Short mmCIF file of C-alpha atoms in Angstrom, two decimals:
data_model
loop_
_atom_site.label_atom_id
_atom_site.label_comp_id
_atom_site.label_asym_id
_atom_site.label_seq_id
_atom_site.Cartn_x
_atom_site.Cartn_y
_atom_site.Cartn_z
CA MET A 114 -168.90 -72.75 -7.67
CA THR A 115 -165.01 -73.57 -6.82
CA PRO A 116 -162.82 -71.67 -4.93
CA PRO A 117 -160.39 -69.86 -6.07
CA ARG A 118 -156.34 -70.78 -5.83
CA THR A 119 -155.51 -67.49 -4.22
CA PRO A 120 -157.70 -65.72 -2.28
CA GLN A 121 -158.26 -61.32 -2.80
CA ILE A 122 -155.40 -59.61 -1.20
CA PRO A 123 -156.16 -56.68 0.73
CA VAL A 124 -155.15 -53.37 -0.04
CA VAL A 125 -155.00 -50.77 2.37
CA VAL A 126 -154.78 -46.98 2.31
CA LEU A 127 -152.77 -45.71 4.65
CA ALA A 128 -153.30 -41.78 4.86
CA GLY A 129 -152.29 -39.09 7.26
CA PHE A 130 -151.30 -35.05 6.61
CA LEU A 131 -147.19 -34.72 6.50
CA GLY A 132 -145.40 -35.15 9.49
CA SER A 133 -148.49 -37.38 11.12
CA GLY A 134 -145.86 -40.60 10.78
CA LYS A 135 -147.44 -42.37 8.10
CA THR A 136 -143.58 -43.17 6.78
CA THR A 137 -142.16 -44.38 10.28
CA LEU A 138 -146.05 -46.39 10.85
CA LEU A 139 -144.97 -48.43 7.40
CA ASN A 140 -141.63 -49.04 7.90
CA HIS A 141 -142.84 -50.55 11.68
CA LEU A 142 -144.92 -52.90 9.63
CA LEU A 143 -141.96 -53.45 7.24
CA ARG A 144 -139.83 -54.68 9.84
CA ASN A 145 -142.75 -56.71 11.79
CA ARG A 146 -144.51 -58.57 9.76
CA ALA A 147 -143.97 -62.09 10.55
CA GLY A 148 -143.10 -63.65 7.16
CA THR A 149 -146.08 -61.93 5.14
CA ARG A 150 -145.20 -60.28 2.24
CA ILE A 151 -145.57 -56.56 1.64
CA GLY A 152 -146.43 -54.60 -1.70
CA VAL A 153 -145.93 -50.77 -0.92
CA ILE A 154 -147.11 -48.56 -3.48
CA VAL A 155 -145.62 -44.68 -2.57
CA ASN A 156 -148.54 -42.38 -4.31
CA ASP A 157 -145.83 -39.23 -3.31
CA PHE A 158 -143.06 -37.69 -5.27
CA GLY A 159 -141.08 -37.27 -2.02
CA ALA A 160 -137.99 -39.68 -1.02
CA ILE A 161 -138.87 -41.84 1.42
CA GLU A 162 -136.59 -44.38 3.76
CA ILE A 163 -137.84 -48.34 3.58
CA ASP A 164 -136.65 -50.91 5.52
CA ALA A 165 -133.20 -50.04 5.68
CA MET A 166 -133.28 -48.67 1.74
CA THR A 167 -133.63 -45.20 0.11
CA VAL A 168 -136.51 -45.52 -2.49
CA SER A 169 -136.57 -42.70 -4.59
CA GLY A 170 -140.14 -41.60 -5.68
CA GLN A 171 -140.19 -41.59 -9.28
CA VAL A 172 -143.02 -42.06 -10.47
CA GLY A 173 -143.05 -45.11 -12.72
CA SER A 174 -140.08 -46.63 -10.45
CA THR A 175 -140.94 -50.07 -8.14
CA VAL A 176 -137.71 -51.41 -6.21
CA SER A 177 -137.65 -54.80 -4.38
CA LEU A 178 -137.40 -54.34 -0.68
CA GLY A 179 -136.28 -58.41 -0.26
CA ASN A 180 -137.89 -60.85 1.21
CA GLY A 181 -141.04 -60.62 -1.18
CA CYS A 182 -141.97 -57.08 -0.26
CA LEU A 183 -141.64 -54.97 -3.00
CA CYS A 184 -142.44 -50.99 -3.39
CA CYS A 185 -144.08 -48.62 -6.32
CA ALA A 186 -143.76 -45.04 -6.84
CA VAL A 187 -146.65 -43.85 -8.53
CA ASP A 188 -149.13 -41.16 -9.27
CA ALA A 189 -153.24 -41.93 -9.06
CA SER A 190 -153.65 -42.04 -12.84
CA GLU A 191 -151.39 -45.18 -12.62
CA LEU A 192 -152.85 -46.88 -9.53
CA ASP A 193 -154.60 -49.61 -11.34
CA THR A 194 -151.80 -50.59 -13.65
CA PHE A 195 -149.68 -51.11 -10.59
CA LEU A 196 -152.33 -53.24 -8.89
CA GLU A 197 -152.39 -55.29 -11.87
CA THR A 198 -148.57 -55.97 -11.41
CA LEU A 199 -148.51 -56.57 -7.50
CA THR A 200 -151.80 -59.37 -7.86
CA ARG A 201 -150.34 -61.44 -10.60
CA PRO A 202 -149.67 -64.96 -8.68
CA SER A 203 -146.26 -64.53 -9.48
CA ALA A 204 -145.37 -61.59 -6.97
CA ARG A 205 -146.88 -63.96 -3.68
CA LEU A 206 -147.43 -61.15 -2.01
CA ASP A 207 -150.45 -61.13 1.06
CA VAL A 208 -151.27 -57.30 1.14
CA ILE A 209 -150.47 -54.13 0.12
CA VAL A 210 -150.23 -50.63 1.22
CA ILE A 211 -151.01 -47.91 0.00
CA GLU A 212 -149.49 -44.53 1.09
CA ALA A 213 -150.62 -41.59 0.01
CA SER A 214 -149.51 -38.24 0.31
CA GLY A 215 -149.58 -35.91 2.46
CA LEU A 216 -152.07 -33.65 0.70
CA ALA A 217 -154.38 -36.88 -1.37
CA GLU A 218 -157.47 -36.64 -0.50
CA PRO A 219 -157.52 -40.56 0.62
CA GLN A 220 -161.67 -40.58 -0.47
CA GLU A 221 -160.21 -40.77 -4.05
CA LEU A 222 -158.04 -42.93 -2.99
CA VAL A 223 -160.59 -45.33 -1.23
CA ARG A 224 -163.27 -44.12 -4.40
CA MET A 225 -160.69 -46.08 -7.18
CA LEU A 226 -160.33 -48.88 -5.21
CA LEU A 227 -164.06 -49.82 -4.98
CA ALA A 228 -164.91 -48.68 -8.46
CA SER A 229 -161.70 -50.39 -9.61
CA GLU A 230 -162.07 -53.68 -12.11
CA ASN A 231 -159.54 -56.15 -10.66
CA PRO A 232 -160.79 -58.83 -9.19
CA HIS A 233 -158.13 -59.83 -7.05
CA ILE A 234 -158.20 -57.25 -4.80
CA LEU A 235 -159.63 -56.83 -1.62
CA TYR A 236 -160.85 -53.23 0.22
CA GLY A 237 -158.46 -53.67 2.98
CA GLY A 238 -159.76 -50.00 5.39
CA LEU A 239 -159.22 -46.61 5.30
CA VAL A 240 -155.99 -45.82 8.23
CA GLU A 241 -155.99 -41.71 8.96
CA VAL A 242 -152.48 -41.37 10.97
CA VAL A 243 -152.98 -37.90 12.92
CA ASP A 244 -150.33 -35.86 14.92
CA ALA A 245 -151.28 -35.59 18.43
CA ALA A 246 -148.95 -32.71 19.19
CA GLU A 247 -149.84 -30.85 15.97
CA PHE A 248 -153.21 -32.04 15.82
CA GLY A 249 -155.03 -28.38 16.09
CA ARG A 250 -152.72 -26.71 14.53
CA THR A 251 -153.24 -28.83 11.37
CA ARG A 252 -156.71 -28.23 11.59
CA GLN A 253 -156.91 -24.40 11.43
CA ARG A 254 -153.95 -25.18 8.87
CA HIS A 255 -155.85 -28.02 6.97
CA PRO A 256 -159.47 -27.75 8.00
CA GLU A 257 -160.16 -30.83 5.45
CA ILE A 258 -158.52 -33.43 8.09
CA ASP A 259 -162.33 -33.29 9.51
CA ARG A 260 -163.20 -34.72 5.91
CA HIS A 261 -160.28 -37.22 5.59
CA LEU A 262 -161.65 -38.90 9.54
CA ALA A 263 -165.07 -38.42 8.85
CA VAL A 264 -164.55 -41.31 5.97
CA ALA A 265 -161.46 -43.52 7.85
CA ASP A 266 -162.15 -46.95 9.22
CA LEU A 267 -159.23 -46.96 11.33
CA VAL A 268 -157.64 -43.19 13.21
CA VAL A 269 -154.62 -43.50 14.84
CA LEU A 270 -153.74 -41.03 17.11
CA ASN A 271 -150.04 -41.00 16.82
CA LYS A 272 -146.90 -39.35 18.77
CA THR A 273 -149.24 -39.52 21.84
CA ASP A 274 -145.56 -39.53 24.18
CA ARG A 275 -145.41 -35.61 23.63
CA VAL A 276 -148.79 -34.17 25.30
CA GLY A 277 -150.11 -34.79 28.42
CA GLU A 278 -152.75 -37.61 29.93
CA ALA A 279 -155.14 -35.13 30.35
CA GLU A 280 -154.52 -33.55 26.18
CA ARG A 281 -154.72 -36.72 24.99
CA GLU A 282 -157.82 -37.72 25.99
CA ARG A 283 -159.28 -34.71 25.06
CA LEU A 284 -157.66 -35.23 21.54
CA ARG A 285 -158.98 -38.87 21.40
CA ALA A 286 -162.77 -37.71 22.56
CA ALA A 287 -161.83 -34.89 19.60
CA VAL A 288 -161.13 -37.58 17.36
CA ALA A 289 -163.34 -40.29 18.08
CA GLU A 290 -166.01 -37.40 17.34
CA LEU A 291 -165.02 -36.43 13.89
CA SER A 292 -164.35 -40.04 12.64
CA GLY A 293 -167.55 -41.50 13.83
CA PRO A 294 -167.78 -45.25 13.68
CA ALA A 295 -163.78 -45.27 13.18
CA ALA A 296 -161.84 -47.33 16.07
CA VAL A 297 -159.06 -44.90 17.70
CA ILE A 298 -155.82 -45.79 19.17
CA SER A 299 -152.96 -44.23 20.40
CA ALA A 300 -149.79 -45.00 19.02
CA VAL A 301 -146.13 -43.82 19.76
CA HIS A 302 -143.74 -43.72 16.81
CA GLY A 303 -146.34 -45.31 14.97
CA ARG A 304 -146.30 -48.79 16.37
CA ILE A 305 -149.52 -50.31 16.26
CA ASP A 306 -150.50 -54.02 15.54
CA PRO A 307 -150.02 -55.64 12.18
CA GLU A 308 -152.68 -57.53 13.38
CA LEU A 309 -154.69 -54.60 13.50
CA LEU A 310 -154.47 -54.07 9.46
CA PHE A 311 -153.61 -57.74 7.98
CA ASP A 312 -153.14 -61.49 9.25
CA PRO A 313 -150.14 -63.39 9.20
CA ALA A 314 -149.34 -65.39 6.69
CA LEU A 315 -148.86 -68.83 7.14
CA ARG A 316 -145.88 -70.09 5.08
CA PRO A 317 -144.59 -73.63 4.42
CA ASP A 318 -142.08 -74.81 7.08
CA HIS A 319 -139.54 -74.66 4.55
CA GLU A 320 -139.78 -71.18 3.32
CA ASP A 321 -138.24 -69.57 6.54
CA LYS A 322 -136.17 -72.56 7.96
CA VAL A 323 -133.14 -71.92 6.00
CA ARG A 324 -133.06 -68.09 4.65
CA GLN A 325 -129.98 -64.77 5.10
CA LEU A 326 -130.13 -62.27 7.34
CA THR A 327 -132.81 -60.05 6.00
CA PHE A 328 -133.20 -56.44 6.48
CA GLU A 329 -135.75 -57.31 8.85
CA ASP A 330 -133.82 -59.25 11.03
CA LEU A 331 -131.06 -56.20 11.65
CA LEU A 332 -133.99 -54.03 12.38
CA ARG A 333 -135.37 -55.92 14.82
CA GLU A 334 -131.83 -56.06 16.56
CA GLU A 335 -130.79 -51.94 15.35
CA ALA A 336 -134.13 -50.63 16.40
CA PRO A 337 -133.54 -47.13 18.21
CA ASP A 338 -134.77 -46.50 22.28
CA GLY A 339 -135.13 -50.25 22.38
CA HIS A 340 -138.70 -50.14 21.73
CA GLU A 341 -139.33 -52.09 18.86
CA GLY A 342 -138.33 -55.43 21.04
CA HIS A 343 -141.36 -54.95 22.91
CA ASP A 344 -144.29 -55.21 20.23
CA ASP A 345 -146.06 -58.47 21.86
CA HIS A 346 -147.86 -55.67 24.14
CA LEU A 347 -148.84 -53.50 21.11
CA HIS A 348 -152.33 -55.44 21.02
CA ALA A 349 -152.99 -53.74 24.65
CA SER A 350 -154.21 -50.62 22.36
CA TYR A 351 -157.80 -52.99 20.88
CA GLU A 352 -159.44 -55.69 22.19
CA SER A 353 -160.44 -59.19 20.24
CA VAL A 354 -163.24 -61.37 20.44
CA ASP A 355 -163.46 -64.60 19.15
CA PHE A 356 -166.93 -66.22 18.51
CA THR A 357 -167.73 -69.81 17.92
CA SER A 358 -170.98 -72.08 17.64
CA ASP A 359 -172.22 -75.06 16.26
CA ILE A 360 -176.05 -73.62 15.86
CA PRO A 361 -176.73 -72.04 12.01
CA MET A 362 -176.96 -68.47 12.20
CA ASP A 363 -180.13 -67.23 11.43
CA PRO A 364 -179.70 -64.63 8.18
CA ARG A 365 -181.86 -62.05 9.20
CA ARG A 366 -181.05 -61.53 13.06
CA PHE A 367 -177.09 -61.52 11.34
CA MET A 368 -177.42 -59.09 9.45
CA GLU A 369 -179.39 -56.83 11.79
CA PHE A 370 -176.51 -57.14 14.28
CA LEU A 371 -173.92 -56.02 11.31
CA ASP A 372 -176.05 -53.23 10.43
CA SER A 373 -176.06 -52.41 14.45
CA ARG A 374 -172.24 -52.86 15.48
CA PRO A 375 -171.29 -50.05 17.29
CA ASP A 376 -168.35 -47.90 16.89
CA GLY A 377 -165.17 -48.56 17.30
CA LEU A 378 -165.29 -51.95 15.73
CA TYR A 379 -163.38 -51.97 12.81
CA ARG A 380 -162.36 -55.71 11.63
CA ILE A 381 -164.71 -58.78 11.46
CA LYS A 382 -163.26 -61.96 9.75
CA GLY A 383 -164.69 -65.62 9.85
CA PHE A 384 -166.89 -67.90 8.72
CA VAL A 385 -170.85 -68.00 8.83
CA ASP A 386 -172.76 -70.82 8.38
CA PHE A 387 -176.57 -70.15 7.25
CA GLY A 388 -177.83 -73.29 7.48
CA ALA A 389 -181.10 -73.90 5.71
CA GLY A 390 -180.38 -70.39 4.28
CA ASP A 391 -177.80 -72.65 1.90
CA ARG A 392 -176.66 -75.86 2.83
CA ASP A 393 -174.01 -75.76 0.07
CA ASN A 394 -172.42 -73.03 1.21
CA SER A 395 -170.17 -71.83 4.20
CA TYR A 396 -169.68 -67.69 3.87
CA ALA A 397 -166.66 -66.31 4.39
CA LEU A 398 -167.37 -62.38 5.50
CA HIS A 399 -165.04 -59.21 5.56
CA ALA A 400 -165.87 -56.44 6.99
CA VAL A 401 -163.89 -53.05 7.74
CA GLY A 402 -165.21 -49.95 9.74
CA ARG A 403 -168.44 -49.99 7.40
CA PHE A 404 -167.37 -52.02 4.59
CA LEU A 405 -168.56 -55.46 4.21
CA ARG A 406 -168.51 -58.61 1.97
CA PHE A 407 -169.36 -62.59 2.18
CA VAL A 408 -167.77 -64.64 -0.28
CA PRO A 409 -169.48 -68.28 -1.14
CA ARG A 410 -167.45 -71.23 -0.28
CA PRO A 411 -168.63 -74.93 -1.00
CA TRP A 412 -168.67 -77.04 2.45
CA ALA A 413 -166.05 -79.64 1.53
CA ARG A 414 -166.92 -83.26 2.48
CA GLY A 415 -167.13 -84.30 6.04
CA GLU A 416 -166.02 -80.66 6.84
CA GLN A 417 -167.63 -79.59 10.07
CA ARG A 418 -170.20 -77.03 9.86
CA LEU A 419 -169.13 -73.67 12.29
CA THR A 420 -169.68 -70.37 12.34
CA GLN A 421 -166.35 -68.75 13.32
CA LEU A 422 -165.83 -65.03 14.00
CA VAL A 423 -162.96 -62.53 15.16
CA MET A 424 -163.60 -58.92 15.90
CA ILE A 425 -161.29 -56.54 16.14
CA GLY A 426 -161.72 -52.86 17.95
CA ALA A 427 -161.15 -50.35 20.04
CA GLY A 428 -163.01 -49.06 23.24
CA ILE A 429 -165.76 -52.22 22.07
CA ASP A 430 -168.05 -54.39 24.52
CA ALA A 431 -166.88 -57.73 24.47
CA ALA A 432 -168.94 -59.63 26.25
CA ALA A 433 -172.18 -57.44 23.98
CA LEU A 434 -170.83 -58.33 21.40
CA SER A 435 -170.06 -61.97 22.22
CA ALA A 436 -173.79 -62.11 23.52
CA GLY A 437 -175.04 -60.00 20.13
CA LEU A 438 -173.71 -62.92 18.05
CA ALA A 439 -175.49 -65.99 20.30
CA ALA A 440 -178.67 -64.22 19.74
CA CYS A 441 -178.10 -64.62 15.81
CA ARG A 442 -178.01 -68.57 16.22
CA ALA A 443 -181.63 -70.56 14.27
CA ASP A 444 -184.38 -70.84 16.31
CA GLY A 445 -184.83 -74.68 16.23
CA ALA A 446 -181.82 -75.84 14.01
CA GLU A 447 -180.30 -78.72 14.11
CA ARG A 448 -177.04 -78.47 16.01
CA ALA A 449 -173.39 -79.00 13.56
CA ASP A 450 -172.85 -82.76 15.67
CA GLU A 451 -176.16 -83.38 13.95
CA PRO A 452 -175.64 -83.64 10.48
CA GLY A 453 -178.68 -84.30 7.94
CA ARG A 454 -181.44 -84.11 10.59
CA ALA A 455 -182.88 -81.02 8.72
CA ASP A 456 -183.51 -83.34 5.49
CA GLU A 457 -185.44 -86.03 7.54
CA PRO A 458 -189.10 -86.34 6.34
CA GLY A 459 -191.70 -83.68 8.47
CA ARG A 460 -188.87 -82.01 10.22
CA ALA A 461 -189.81 -79.07 7.95
CA ASP A 462 -193.17 -79.05 9.30
CA GLU A 463 -191.76 -79.06 13.44
CA PRO A 464 -193.03 -75.57 15.36
CA GLY A 465 -190.14 -73.61 15.16
CA ARG A 466 -189.05 -73.73 12.01
CA ALA A 467 -188.95 -71.06 8.78
CA ASP A 468 -190.86 -72.57 5.59
CA ALA A 469 -188.72 -72.36 2.47
CA ALA A 470 -189.63 -69.35 1.39
CA ASP A 471 -189.13 -67.41 4.45
CA VAL A 472 -185.71 -69.05 4.62
CA GLU A 473 -185.33 -67.72 1.30
CA ARG A 474 -185.97 -64.05 2.03
CA ALA A 475 -183.96 -63.70 4.99
CA MET A 476 -181.07 -64.53 2.77
CA TRP A 477 -181.61 -61.54 0.76
CA GLY A 478 -179.78 -58.65 2.86
CA VAL A 479 -177.13 -61.10 2.93
CA LEU A 480 -177.15 -62.10 -0.87
CA ARG A 481 -176.62 -58.02 -1.71
CA TYR A 482 -173.32 -57.95 -0.17
CA VAL A 483 -172.29 -61.04 -1.82
CA GLN A 484 -169.35 -61.54 -4.42
CA GLU A 485 -168.12 -63.82 -6.48
CA GLN A 486 -165.47 -65.68 -6.20
CA ALA A 487 -162.22 -64.27 -8.28
CA PRO A 488 -161.43 -66.18 -11.13
CA GLU A 489 -158.12 -68.06 -12.09
CA PRO A 490 -155.11 -66.42 -12.99
CA GLU A 491 -155.31 -67.77 -16.02
CA ALA A 492 -158.96 -65.87 -16.62
CA PHE A 493 -157.64 -62.84 -16.01
CA ASP A 494 -160.92 -61.14 -17.19
CA ALA A 495 -162.18 -57.87 -15.76
CA HIS A 496 -166.02 -57.51 -15.08
CA GLU A 497 -167.94 -54.89 -13.38
CA THR A 498 -168.47 -54.92 -9.50
CA ALA A 499 -170.86 -52.63 -7.55
CA ASP A 500 -169.78 -50.20 -4.70
CA PRO A 501 -169.92 -52.57 -2.07
CA ARG A 502 -170.33 -48.81 0.23
CA GLU A 503 -173.26 -48.05 -1.89
CA ALA A 504 -174.64 -50.99 -0.71
CA ALA A 505 -173.43 -50.72 2.85
CA ALA A 506 -175.08 -46.69 2.85
CA GLU A 507 -178.24 -48.42 1.82
CA ALA A 508 -178.98 -50.84 4.14
#
């Protein structure tokens, strides 16, 4: 199995009722993308102000936002067509954000993404934006918001500066009850840390050393109310937990950990070493909300065999998560700094080491969530994929 030359592109759905602040949040992401190339799909028919440029919301229009960003205005029937365009290698995008219409059913967009035959996209989560000041009235006019919150992976309680502290906590509790395991974070003017939604792109030095002043630069300097210059504090609304182990993970325990991950844990990313479960591959892990996927990747020659994970969420117990992962390490497994010892004669019979059949059975839980790697761009053949959310529901 050969790793793809280009990774799959996460597709994030940004939803919320009219006036909740979706466009403001999207503009914030574009201003603070730190070189990440963003493709924007607007599922609406109105006018939208993006990155200091007015984009006409006519169906089928594609507008360059400059410096690697694109904006497409589409209706739902054209979604796959534009995803195919935006995932071509020539577009060089790192993430795609779909801004849903304020009256759209976000679960339908999610369903379309999960059913898509485009092998170059990866579901990046449903983000539901809620207007804190209008939440009660919005629920009265649009009771379907309860349904939207129930399928969200991340809820942004926006405009919290317009309510008092006691009301803010009451709203947060109400939204958390409706959204179940989703992470809930508070925001003002849609300002959230972009790293909640996507990883900063790493570019060759020459791409950023010499370039013209962009809209991104101007917007940072001319941001209203002086707040955009303080985005380094946005991480205060969530927690990030790092975990590294040079001892392989027990696949059965690790899947039990993932199946019982706590409410508020929004993203898990990284690589897992399952040791004897698969000595040939490291497993890239992508989890957002309850969506879960593994992609096997062959170990490089001489590569240190480690499990390295980052967990991101709101209201999570960092110490408990670290302890839970530590408990997933395999009993009696050799450390990464002892290569080859498991293959020495007689070691398979030592106490505490599972026999081959048991190890194979333990990997079944992992393999249910494995996706084969995307084909090369020149072999862009669609193939049918299973709905990962159905697999998650069955687990």
